[in-house]
Amino acid sequence: MGCSTFIVAILVLVSLHGASCRMLAADAGKERYVRADLSQLTGCRRGQNQAGLASLKRYLNHFGYLDSEGADEFSDEFNEDLEAALRTYQLNFNLNASGVLDEPTVQKLIQPRCGVSDIVNGTNLMKSGRHRHIPGVGHFVMHYAFFAGMPRWPDSQRNLKYTFSTDNQQYGAEQLRSVFSAAFAKWAAVSPFQFAEASDGEVADLELAFYSGDHGDGRPFDGPGTVLAHAFAPTNGRLHFDADEAWLPDATGTNGMDLESVAVHEIGHLLGLGHSADINAIMYPSIGAGVRKVDPNSDDVQGIQVLYGSK
């Protein structure tokens, strides 16, 4: 299949900032991503030159799959490096590692996802493939990952307080609190942590907020589409959601995004977890509209308990 005309929708410049989820991104040179109609590139393969491939390269660069060719110098050539980056992406997401932009790959690329990178400085965290043997049960492959340096909350902080620094126009205050209380409870059930909303005047460990576009942390949101939320590694404590997404308290079977599902994922980042290659894990990078996934699976539980021990 040939490539058709590709129209770039939005280019967003994202700069690295603080001890954040961007610790899982590669270097400061890998700081652009694109929200665009990638479906127009279906069928592209090595050797072709097609408008829009430069934007795809920026996307893959942003999530750690492709080294920078220089600031603003990504070309529209489907070269060997792009083919290799696509193969790695396809392996991470359990796709046919052909290096071709086939339909399943395009559908995964356009699926909403967390803004955390999958590869850091050439280290592919999603396919780390650690093995564990449980006597009498068998061998398991574990896909959980951590931030660089495995930052964690100190032993003295197991009762974390959270606060809402902005309102969300899609929810009343009580409904919003109910969703997040349920999300925090998922991690409290499998770790030593307890979570509670900070009272007036009380210092909070975690700050939750909804923002549109550029909101001052160097990582602007792109509107409905690619990046749903971003969080910061321990012990920064900030968690930001794109206010322009169609958030629903239960998005099952709809065109909206399930707020609790994304909240559980991002809280995992707040506690120190990176992304998992296990498609059933909470810490898997992407989630489709209308999908609800709120319960940590065995891979998530193993990861959080490596960091902090069992409940």
Short mmCIF file of N, CA, C and O in Angstrom, two decimals, residues 104-163:
data_model
loop_
_atom_site.label_atom_id
_atom_site.label_comp_id
_atom_site.label_asym_id
_atom_site.label_seq_id
_atom_site.Cartn_x
_atom_site.Cartn_y
_atom_site.Cartn_z
N PRO A 104 -2.23 -2.26 12.27
CA PRO A 104 -2.20 -2.40 13.73
C PRO A 104 -1.22 -1.44 14.40
O PRO A 104 -1.49 -0.92 15.49
N THR A 105 -0.08 -1.18 13.74
CA THR A 105 0.90 -0.25 14.31
C THR A 105 0.35 1.17 14.33
O THR A 105 0.48 1.89 15.33
N VAL A 106 -0.26 1.58 13.23
CA VAL A 106 -0.85 2.92 13.18
C VAL A 106 -1.93 3.07 14.24
O VAL A 106 -2.00 4.10 14.93
N GLN A 107 -2.77 2.05 14.41
CA GLN A 107 -3.82 2.13 15.40
C GLN A 107 -3.27 2.26 16.81
O GLN A 107 -3.85 2.95 17.66
N LYS A 108 -2.14 1.62 17.08
CA LYS A 108 -1.52 1.76 18.40
C LYS A 108 -0.89 3.13 18.56
O LYS A 108 -0.98 3.76 19.62
N LEU A 109 -0.26 3.64 17.50
CA LEU A 109 0.38 4.95 17.56
C LEU A 109 -0.62 6.07 17.85
O LEU A 109 -0.29 7.04 18.52
N ILE A 110 -1.82 5.94 17.32
CA ILE A 110 -2.80 7.02 17.50
C ILE A 110 -3.64 6.83 18.77
O ILE A 110 -4.47 7.67 19.09
N GLN A 111 -3.40 5.74 19.50
CA GLN A 111 -4.15 5.51 20.74
C GLN A 111 -3.66 6.47 21.82
O GLN A 111 -2.47 6.70 21.97
N PRO A 112 -4.57 7.05 22.60
CA PRO A 112 -4.15 7.92 23.70
C PRO A 112 -3.23 7.19 24.66
O PRO A 112 -3.38 5.98 24.90
N ARG A 113 -2.28 7.93 25.26
CA ARG A 113 -1.31 7.29 26.12
C ARG A 113 -0.77 8.29 27.15
O ARG A 113 -0.98 9.48 27.06
N CYS A 114 -0.05 7.74 28.09
CA CYS A 114 0.68 8.52 29.08
C CYS A 114 1.90 9.14 28.41
O CYS A 114 2.43 8.60 27.44
N GLY A 115 2.36 10.26 28.93
CA GLY A 115 3.49 10.97 28.33
C GLY A 115 4.85 10.46 28.73
O GLY A 115 5.86 11.03 28.32
N VAL A 116 4.94 9.39 29.51
CA VAL A 116 6.23 8.86 29.94
C VAL A 116 6.90 8.09 28.80
O VAL A 116 6.25 7.33 28.10
N SER A 117 8.21 8.27 28.62
CA SER A 117 8.94 7.55 27.58
C SER A 117 9.08 6.07 27.93
O SER A 117 9.10 5.69 29.09
N ASP A 118 9.24 5.26 26.88
CA ASP A 118 9.39 3.82 27.04
C ASP A 118 10.86 3.39 27.02
O ASP A 118 11.18 2.29 27.48
N ILE A 119 11.71 4.24 26.45
CA ILE A 119 13.13 3.93 26.32
C ILE A 119 13.94 5.10 26.86
O ILE A 119 13.64 6.25 26.56
N VAL A 120 14.98 4.80 27.65
CA VAL A 120 15.82 5.83 28.24
C VAL A 120 17.27 5.58 27.88
O VAL A 120 17.81 4.53 28.18
N ASN A 121 17.88 6.56 27.21
CA ASN A 121 19.31 6.46 26.87
C ASN A 121 19.65 5.11 26.24
O ASN A 121 20.67 4.49 26.55
N GLY A 122 18.78 4.64 25.36
CA GLY A 122 19.01 3.39 24.66
C GLY A 122 18.61 2.14 25.42
O GLY A 122 18.70 1.04 24.88
N THR A 123 18.17 2.29 26.65
CA THR A 123 17.74 1.13 27.45
C THR A 123 16.23 0.96 27.32
O THR A 123 15.47 1.83 27.72
N ASN A 124 15.81 -0.16 26.76
CA ASN A 124 14.41 -0.44 26.53
C ASN A 124 13.80 -1.04 27.81
O ASN A 124 13.96 -2.22 28.08
N LEU A 125 13.12 -0.21 28.57
CA LEU A 125 12.59 -0.65 29.86
C LEU A 125 11.37 -1.55 29.70
O LEU A 125 11.11 -2.42 30.54
N MET A 126 10.61 -1.38 28.62
CA MET A 126 9.37 -2.14 28.48
C MET A 126 9.61 -3.62 28.20
O MET A 126 8.75 -4.45 28.48
N LYS A 127 10.75 -3.95 27.61
CA LYS A 127 11.03 -5.35 27.28
C LYS A 127 12.22 -5.87 28.09
O LYS A 127 13.07 -6.58 27.59
N SER A 128 12.27 -5.49 29.36
CA SER A 128 13.39 -5.91 30.19
C SER A 128 13.38 -7.41 30.45
O SER A 128 14.41 -8.03 30.64
N GLY A 129 12.18 -8.00 30.51
CA GLY A 129 12.06 -9.45 30.57
C GLY A 129 12.71 -10.12 31.77
O GLY A 129 13.34 -11.15 31.64
N ARG A 130 12.56 -9.54 32.95
CA ARG A 130 13.12 -10.19 34.15
C ARG A 130 12.35 -11.46 34.45
O ARG A 130 11.13 -11.50 34.37
N HIS A 131 13.06 -12.51 34.80
CA HIS A 131 12.45 -13.80 35.08
C HIS A 131 12.40 -14.06 36.58
O HIS A 131 13.31 -13.70 37.32
N ARG A 132 11.34 -14.69 37.01
CA ARG A 132 11.19 -15.06 38.41
C ARG A 132 10.65 -16.49 38.47
O ARG A 132 9.75 -16.85 37.72
N HIS A 133 11.24 -17.28 39.35
CA HIS A 133 10.77 -18.65 39.52
C HIS A 133 10.14 -18.81 40.90
O HIS A 133 10.73 -18.46 41.92
N ILE A 134 8.92 -19.30 40.92
CA ILE A 134 8.24 -19.60 42.17
C ILE A 134 8.15 -21.11 42.28
O ILE A 134 7.51 -21.77 41.45
N PRO A 135 8.82 -21.69 43.29
CA PRO A 135 8.82 -23.15 43.43
C PRO A 135 7.41 -23.72 43.44
O PRO A 135 6.52 -23.22 44.14
N GLY A 136 7.22 -24.77 42.63
CA GLY A 136 5.92 -25.42 42.59
C GLY A 136 4.91 -24.73 41.70
O GLY A 136 3.82 -25.25 41.47
N VAL A 137 5.26 -23.53 41.22
CA VAL A 137 4.32 -22.78 40.37
C VAL A 137 4.88 -22.64 38.97
O VAL A 137 4.21 -22.93 37.99
N GLY A 138 6.13 -22.18 38.85
CA GLY A 138 6.73 -22.05 37.53
C GLY A 138 7.48 -20.75 37.35
O GLY A 138 7.73 -20.02 38.30
N HIS A 139 7.85 -20.48 36.10
CA HIS A 139 8.61 -19.28 35.75
C HIS A 139 7.66 -18.20 35.23
O HIS A 139 6.69 -18.48 34.54
N PHE A 140 8.00 -16.95 35.56
CA PHE A 140 7.20 -15.82 35.10
C PHE A 140 8.14 -14.75 34.53
O PHE A 140 9.27 -14.60 34.98
N VAL A 141 7.68 -14.03 33.53
CA VAL A 141 8.42 -12.89 33.01
C VAL A 141 7.75 -11.62 33.54
O VAL A 141 6.55 -11.43 33.40
N MET A 142 8.57 -10.78 34.16
CA MET A 142 8.04 -9.55 34.76
C MET A 142 8.42 -8.36 33.89
O MET A 142 9.56 -8.25 33.45
N HIS A 143 7.48 -7.49 33.64
CA HIS A 143 7.69 -6.37 32.73
C HIS A 143 7.65 -5.01 33.43
O HIS A 143 7.79 -3.99 32.76
N TYR A 144 7.45 -4.98 34.72
CA TYR A 144 7.39 -3.68 35.40
C TYR A 144 8.74 -2.98 35.30
O TYR A 144 9.79 -3.61 35.10
N ALA A 145 8.73 -1.65 35.43
CA ALA A 145 9.95 -0.86 35.34
C ALA A 145 9.88 0.27 36.35
O ALA A 145 8.83 0.56 36.94
N PHE A 146 11.03 0.93 36.54
CA PHE A 146 11.12 2.04 37.49
C PHE A 146 11.72 3.26 36.80
O PHE A 146 12.28 3.17 35.71
N PHE A 147 11.64 4.40 37.46
CA PHE A 147 12.33 5.58 37.00
C PHE A 147 13.84 5.39 37.14
O PHE A 147 14.30 4.56 37.93
N ALA A 148 14.60 6.17 36.39
CA ALA A 148 16.06 6.10 36.48
C ALA A 148 16.51 6.33 37.91
O ALA A 148 16.12 7.30 38.56
N GLY A 149 17.33 5.41 38.43
CA GLY A 149 17.80 5.52 39.80
C GLY A 149 16.83 5.00 40.84
O GLY A 149 17.11 5.06 42.04
N MET A 150 15.69 4.48 40.41
CA MET A 150 14.65 3.93 41.31
C MET A 150 14.31 4.88 42.45
O MET A 150 14.37 4.52 43.62
N PRO A 151 13.92 6.14 42.17
CA PRO A 151 13.49 7.02 43.25
C PRO A 151 12.25 6.46 43.94
O PRO A 151 11.39 5.87 43.29
N ARG A 152 12.17 6.65 45.25
CA ARG A 152 11.05 6.12 46.03
C ARG A 152 10.77 7.05 47.20
O ARG A 152 11.57 7.91 47.54
N TRP A 153 9.60 6.90 47.77
CA TRP A 153 9.26 7.65 48.97
C TRP A 153 10.01 7.05 50.16
O TRP A 153 10.13 5.83 50.27
N PRO A 154 10.55 7.89 51.04
CA PRO A 154 11.30 7.37 52.19
C PRO A 154 10.40 6.57 53.12
O PRO A 154 9.17 6.71 53.12
N ASP A 155 11.02 5.72 53.91
CA ASP A 155 10.27 4.85 54.81
C ASP A 155 9.40 5.63 55.78
O ASP A 155 8.38 5.11 56.26
N SER A 156 9.77 6.87 56.06
CA SER A 156 9.00 7.68 57.01
C SER A 156 7.71 8.23 56.41
O SER A 156 6.88 8.78 57.14
N GLN A 157 7.54 8.09 55.08
CA GLN A 157 6.34 8.61 54.41
C GLN A 157 5.55 7.47 53.80
O GLN A 157 5.78 7.08 52.66
N ARG A 158 4.64 6.96 54.56
CA ARG A 158 3.74 5.92 54.09
C ARG A 158 2.28 6.37 54.18
O ARG A 158 1.39 5.69 53.71
N ASN A 159 2.04 7.51 54.78
CA ASN A 159 0.72 8.12 54.83
C ASN A 159 0.78 9.41 54.02
O ASN A 159 1.22 10.45 54.52
N LEU A 160 0.38 9.32 52.77
CA LEU A 160 0.51 10.45 51.85
C LEU A 160 -0.79 11.23 51.75
O LEU A 160 -1.87 10.66 51.61
N LYS A 161 -0.66 12.55 51.82
CA LYS A 161 -1.81 13.45 51.71
C LYS A 161 -1.84 14.06 50.31
O LYS A 161 -0.80 14.40 49.75
N TYR A 162 -3.02 14.20 49.75
CA TYR A 162 -3.14 14.80 48.42
C TYR A 162 -4.13 15.96 48.45
O TYR A 162 -5.00 16.06 49.33
N THR A 163 -3.97 16.85 47.46
CA THR A 163 -4.85 18.00 47.36
C THR A 163 -5.13 18.28 45.89
O THR A 163 -4.36 17.88 45.01
#
